[in-house]
């Protein structure tokens, strides 16, 4: 009975930025639980490779080329998926960017806009577009990938644009949860610590001093792996989290304890 709540058979899940890193792990987790997965990615070659991996595992998957910053394209994608597959049950807003280590006083307009466009606006466009058919059906679960950076200020790399964008994602999550709570659509977020993906290579692989600081500041003394976020996303997307909405779930190795 309890394990059944984690099954996602017959459900359609969309994962943005799902071609690599945390998104690819989410696609696999949801697919293993029985969902049919749509991997929405900027670069076609990336979703194609990811979909091939998922299919090799026996998961029903398909790719979609999508730039989440283009609201009209996001609307079209949502309509197209509902027309073809009949429904969208789960949306994971994972697409995000972090070109960190730029001091606030040296941050250009373009740099600021780039992060807000993808990390905040893109999340809203997707929530709005995929939320509409969920509201029509009175059923759906959205999981936004926030960050511990929405709670704390990272050290030592300056990244005000990223931190602000993720704090906004957390409050957007609560705002939508409040608006849609009585209408069957749950909206939650996961706030990860540093996870080993291409996004954090600038620290983990290229800057030993920075990486040492990250580990020093983390009670568990390590960074996370994508599957450790995917399992939280899977839980939040499933009926096991049926009473949860507006939650920002930290998966941070204890980072925010200090
Ligand atoms: P990756 O860079 O490994 O993967 C993100 C994917 O999203 C990439 O394939 C990227 O494509 C794609 N993407 C970027 N912009 C867009 C767009 N406009 N439309 C569609 N897809 C896009 O990142 P992670 O897996 O590490 O991060 C995933 C999410 O988790 C992000 O929201 C990130 O902020 C968040 N997060 C990550 C942490 C970490 O330590 N890794 C910690 C906390 C939160 P491309 O490479 O071509 O840009």
mmCIF file with all atom_site columns, N, CA, C and O in Angstrom, residues 18 36-38 63 67 82 91 106 114 125 153 157-158 161-162 164 173 182 185-186 205 213 219 242:
data_model
loop_
_atom_site.group_PDB
_atom_site.id
_atom_site.type_symbol
_atom_site.label_atom_id
_atom_site.label_alt_id
_atom_site.label_comp_id
_atom_site.label_asym_id
_atom_site.label_entity_id
_atom_site.label_seq_id
_atom_site.pdbx_PDB_ins_code
_atom_site.Cartn_x
_atom_site.Cartn_y
_atom_site.Cartn_z
_atom_site.occupancy
_atom_site.B_iso_or_equiv
_atom_site.pdbx_formal_charge
_atom_site.auth_seq_id
_atom_site.auth_comp_id
_atom_site.auth_asym_id
_atom_site.auth_atom_id
_atom_site.pdbx_PDB_model_num
ATOM 1   N N  . UNK A 1 18  ? 16.034 18.211 -19.077 1.00 0.00 ? 18  UNK A N  1
ATOM 2   C CA . UNK A 1 18  ? 16.136 16.816 -18.615 1.00 0.00 ? 18  UNK A CA 1
ATOM 3   C C  . UNK A 1 18  ? 17.205 15.988 -19.292 1.00 0.00 ? 18  UNK A C  1
ATOM 4   O O  . UNK A 1 18  ? 17.291 14.786 -19.073 1.00 0.00 ? 18  UNK A O  1
ATOM 5   N N  . UNK A 1 36  ? 5.413  7.815  -18.166 1.00 0.00 ? 36  UNK A N  1
ATOM 6   C CA . UNK A 1 36  ? 5.891  8.088  -19.516 1.00 0.00 ? 36  UNK A CA 1
ATOM 7   C C  . UNK A 1 36  ? 6.559  9.461  -19.445 1.00 0.00 ? 36  UNK A C  1
ATOM 8   O O  . UNK A 1 36  ? 5.935  10.429 -18.983 1.00 0.00 ? 36  UNK A O  1
ATOM 9   N N  . UNK A 1 37  ? 7.811  9.559  -19.906 1.00 0.00 ? 37  UNK A N  1
ATOM 10  C CA . UNK A 1 37  ? 8.591  10.764 -19.645 1.00 0.00 ? 37  UNK A CA 1
ATOM 11  C C  . UNK A 1 37  ? 8.853  11.552 -20.925 1.00 0.00 ? 37  UNK A C  1
ATOM 12  O O  . UNK A 1 37  ? 9.257  10.982 -21.948 1.00 0.00 ? 37  UNK A O  1
ATOM 13  N N  . UNK A 1 38  ? 8.631  12.856 -20.853 1.00 0.00 ? 38  UNK A N  1
ATOM 14  C CA . UNK A 1 38  ? 9.008  13.757 -21.944 1.00 0.00 ? 38  UNK A CA 1
ATOM 15  C C  . UNK A 1 38  ? 10.215 14.569 -21.474 1.00 0.00 ? 38  UNK A C  1
ATOM 16  O O  . UNK A 1 38  ? 10.129 15.305 -20.486 1.00 0.00 ? 38  UNK A O  1
ATOM 17  N N  . UNK A 1 63  ? 11.673 12.810 -26.620 1.00 0.00 ? 63  UNK A N  1
ATOM 18  C CA . UNK A 1 63  ? 12.380 14.081 -26.473 1.00 0.00 ? 63  UNK A CA 1
ATOM 19  C C  . UNK A 1 63  ? 11.597 15.226 -27.085 1.00 0.00 ? 63  UNK A C  1
ATOM 20  O O  . UNK A 1 63  ? 10.754 15.028 -27.962 1.00 0.00 ? 63  UNK A O  1
ATOM 21  N N  . UNK A 1 67  ? 13.118 25.642 -25.431 1.00 0.00 ? 67  UNK A N  1
ATOM 22  C CA . UNK A 1 67  ? 13.813 26.683 -24.677 1.00 0.00 ? 67  UNK A CA 1
ATOM 23  C C  . UNK A 1 67  ? 12.790 27.268 -23.716 1.00 0.00 ? 67  UNK A C  1
ATOM 24  O O  . UNK A 1 67  ? 11.825 27.919 -24.145 1.00 0.00 ? 67  UNK A O  1
ATOM 25  N N  . UNK A 1 82  ? -0.415 17.633 -24.469 1.00 0.00 ? 82  UNK A N  1
ATOM 26  C CA . UNK A 1 82  ? -1.769 17.247 -24.038 1.00 0.00 ? 82  UNK A CA 1
ATOM 27  C C  . UNK A 1 82  ? -2.562 16.692 -25.231 1.00 0.00 ? 82  UNK A C  1
ATOM 28  O O  . UNK A 1 82  ? -3.262 15.678 -25.103 1.00 0.00 ? 82  UNK A O  1
ATOM 29  N N  . UNK A 1 91  ? 5.091  17.845 -13.724 1.00 0.00 ? 91  UNK A N  1
ATOM 30  C CA . UNK A 1 91  ? 6.039  18.764 -14.365 1.00 0.00 ? 91  UNK A CA 1
ATOM 31  C C  . UNK A 1 91  ? 7.208  18.972 -13.408 1.00 0.00 ? 91  UNK A C  1
ATOM 32  O O  . UNK A 1 91  ? 6.995  19.353 -12.253 1.00 0.00 ? 91  UNK A O  1
ATOM 33  N N  . UNK A 1 106 ? 30.180 43.760 -10.897 1.00 0.00 ? 106 UNK A N  1
ATOM 34  C CA . UNK A 1 106 ? 30.659 43.475 -12.262 1.00 0.00 ? 106 UNK A CA 1
ATOM 35  C C  . UNK A 1 106 ? 29.631 42.709 -13.086 1.00 0.00 ? 106 UNK A C  1
ATOM 36  O O  . UNK A 1 106 ? 29.909 42.280 -14.209 1.00 0.00 ? 106 UNK A O  1
ATOM 37  N N  . UNK A 1 114 ? 20.016 36.859 -18.181 1.00 0.00 ? 114 UNK A N  1
ATOM 38  C CA . UNK A 1 114 ? 20.173 35.453 -18.580 1.00 0.00 ? 114 UNK A CA 1
ATOM 39  C C  . UNK A 1 114 ? 19.726 34.523 -17.441 1.00 0.00 ? 114 UNK A C  1
ATOM 40  O O  . UNK A 1 114 ? 18.945 33.582 -17.656 1.00 0.00 ? 114 UNK A O  1
ATOM 41  N N  . UNK A 1 125 ? 6.801  30.439 -16.832 1.00 0.00 ? 125 UNK A N  1
ATOM 42  C CA . UNK A 1 125 ? 6.129  30.122 -18.112 1.00 0.00 ? 125 UNK A CA 1
ATOM 43  C C  . UNK A 1 125 ? 5.673  28.649 -18.107 1.00 0.00 ? 125 UNK A C  1
ATOM 44  O O  . UNK A 1 125 ? 4.572  28.332 -18.555 1.00 0.00 ? 125 UNK A O  1
ATOM 45  N N  . UNK A 1 153 ? 23.660 32.432 1.393   1.00 0.00 ? 153 UNK A N  1
ATOM 46  C CA . UNK A 1 153 ? 24.541 33.004 0.374   1.00 0.00 ? 153 UNK A CA 1
ATOM 47  C C  . UNK A 1 153 ? 25.779 32.122 0.300   1.00 0.00 ? 153 UNK A C  1
ATOM 48  O O  . UNK A 1 153 ? 26.460 31.898 1.302   1.00 0.00 ? 153 UNK A O  1
ATOM 49  N N  . UNK A 1 157 ? 32.163 31.838 -3.800  1.00 0.00 ? 157 UNK A N  1
ATOM 50  C CA . UNK A 1 157 ? 31.895 32.423 -5.121  1.00 0.00 ? 157 UNK A CA 1
ATOM 51  C C  . UNK A 1 157 ? 30.724 33.408 -5.069  1.00 0.00 ? 157 UNK A C  1
ATOM 52  O O  . UNK A 1 157 ? 29.646 33.052 -4.608  1.00 0.00 ? 157 UNK A O  1
ATOM 53  N N  . UNK A 1 158 ? 30.926 34.642 -5.549  1.00 0.00 ? 158 UNK A N  1
ATOM 54  C CA . UNK A 1 158 ? 29.793 35.569 -5.616  1.00 0.00 ? 158 UNK A CA 1
ATOM 55  C C  . UNK A 1 158 ? 28.852 35.189 -6.769  1.00 0.00 ? 158 UNK A C  1
ATOM 56  O O  . UNK A 1 158 ? 29.305 34.873 -7.875  1.00 0.00 ? 158 UNK A O  1
ATOM 57  N N  . UNK A 1 161 ? 22.957 37.020 -8.648  1.00 0.00 ? 161 UNK A N  1
ATOM 58  C CA . UNK A 1 161 ? 21.906 36.789 -9.656  1.00 0.00 ? 161 UNK A CA 1
ATOM 59  C C  . UNK A 1 161 ? 21.300 35.406 -9.471  1.00 0.00 ? 161 UNK A C  1
ATOM 60  O O  . UNK A 1 161 ? 20.082 35.218 -9.534  1.00 0.00 ? 161 UNK A O  1
ATOM 61  N N  . UNK A 1 162 ? 22.125 34.403 -9.226  1.00 0.00 ? 162 UNK A N  1
ATOM 62  C CA . UNK A 1 162 ? 21.640 33.025 -9.056  1.00 0.00 ? 162 UNK A CA 1
ATOM 63  C C  . UNK A 1 162 ? 20.869 32.896 -7.746  1.00 0.00 ? 162 UNK A C  1
ATOM 64  O O  . UNK A 1 162 ? 19.764 32.350 -7.705  1.00 0.00 ? 162 UNK A O  1
ATOM 65  N N  . UNK A 1 164 ? 19.361 35.147 -5.973  1.00 0.00 ? 164 UNK A N  1
ATOM 66  C CA . UNK A 1 164 ? 18.077 35.862 -6.037  1.00 0.00 ? 164 UNK A CA 1
ATOM 67  C C  . UNK A 1 164 ? 17.066 35.094 -6.876  1.00 0.00 ? 164 UNK A C  1
ATOM 68  O O  . UNK A 1 164 ? 15.877 35.002 -6.523  1.00 0.00 ? 164 UNK A O  1
ATOM 69  N N  . UNK A 1 173 ? 6.861  29.136 -5.852  1.00 0.00 ? 173 UNK A N  1
ATOM 70  C CA . UNK A 1 173 ? 6.332  27.808 -5.526  1.00 0.00 ? 173 UNK A CA 1
ATOM 71  C C  . UNK A 1 173 ? 5.225  27.931 -4.477  1.00 0.00 ? 173 UNK A C  1
ATOM 72  O O  . UNK A 1 173 ? 4.136  27.349 -4.622  1.00 0.00 ? 173 UNK A O  1
ATOM 73  N N  . UNK A 1 182 ? -6.644 24.220 -3.670  1.00 0.00 ? 182 UNK A N  1
ATOM 74  C CA . UNK A 1 182 ? -8.002 23.662 -3.630  1.00 0.00 ? 182 UNK A CA 1
ATOM 75  C C  . UNK A 1 182 ? -8.427 23.095 -4.976  1.00 0.00 ? 182 UNK A C  1
ATOM 76  O O  . UNK A 1 182 ? -9.535 22.587 -5.112  1.00 0.00 ? 182 UNK A O  1
ATOM 77  N N  . UNK A 1 185 ? -3.948 20.791 -7.754  1.00 0.00 ? 185 UNK A N  1
ATOM 78  C CA . UNK A 1 185 ? -2.575 20.857 -8.284  1.00 0.00 ? 185 UNK A CA 1
ATOM 79  C C  . UNK A 1 185 ? -1.621 21.222 -7.148  1.00 0.00 ? 185 UNK A C  1
ATOM 80  O O  . UNK A 1 185 ? -1.733 22.290 -6.547  1.00 0.00 ? 185 UNK A O  1
ATOM 81  N N  . UNK A 1 186 ? -0.702 20.295 -6.856  1.00 0.00 ? 186 UNK A N  1
ATOM 82  C CA . UNK A 1 186 ? 0.292  20.532 -5.809  1.00 0.00 ? 186 UNK A CA 1
ATOM 83  C C  . UNK A 1 186 ? 1.557  21.120 -6.433  1.00 0.00 ? 186 UNK A C  1
ATOM 84  O O  . UNK A 1 186 ? 1.961  20.716 -7.530  1.00 0.00 ? 186 UNK A O  1
ATOM 85  N N  . UNK A 1 205 ? 35.791 20.475 -10.257 1.00 0.00 ? 205 UNK A N  1
ATOM 86  C CA . UNK A 1 205 ? 36.900 20.016 -11.102 1.00 0.00 ? 205 UNK A CA 1
ATOM 87  C C  . UNK A 1 205 ? 37.975 21.066 -11.313 1.00 0.00 ? 205 UNK A C  1
ATOM 88  O O  . UNK A 1 205 ? 39.142 20.738 -11.496 1.00 0.00 ? 205 UNK A O  1
ATOM 89  N N  . UNK A 1 213 ? 36.343 24.556 0.300   1.00 0.00 ? 213 UNK A N  1
ATOM 90  C CA . UNK A 1 213 ? 35.447 25.391 1.116   1.00 0.00 ? 213 UNK A CA 1
ATOM 91  C C  . UNK A 1 213 ? 34.035 24.813 1.122   1.00 0.00 ? 213 UNK A C  1
ATOM 92  O O  . UNK A 1 213 ? 33.370 24.768 2.162   1.00 0.00 ? 213 UNK A O  1
ATOM 93  N N  . UNK A 1 219 ? 28.012 19.895 6.673   1.00 0.00 ? 219 UNK A N  1
ATOM 94  C CA . UNK A 1 219 ? 28.116 18.911 7.751   1.00 0.00 ? 219 UNK A CA 1
ATOM 95  C C  . UNK A 1 219 ? 28.407 17.492 7.271   1.00 0.00 ? 219 UNK A C  1
ATOM 96  O O  . UNK A 1 219 ? 29.197 16.780 7.889   1.00 0.00 ? 219 UNK A O  1
ATOM 97  N N  . UNK A 1 242 ? 0.911  13.333 -0.934  1.00 0.00 ? 242 UNK A N  1
ATOM 98  C CA . UNK A 1 242 ? -0.417 13.886 -1.254  1.00 0.00 ? 242 UNK A CA 1
ATOM 99  C C  . UNK A 1 242 ? -0.832 15.068 -0.373  1.00 0.00 ? 242 UNK A C  1
ATOM 100 O O  . UNK A 1 242 ? -1.669 15.864 -0.777  1.00 0.00 ? 242 UNK A O  1
#
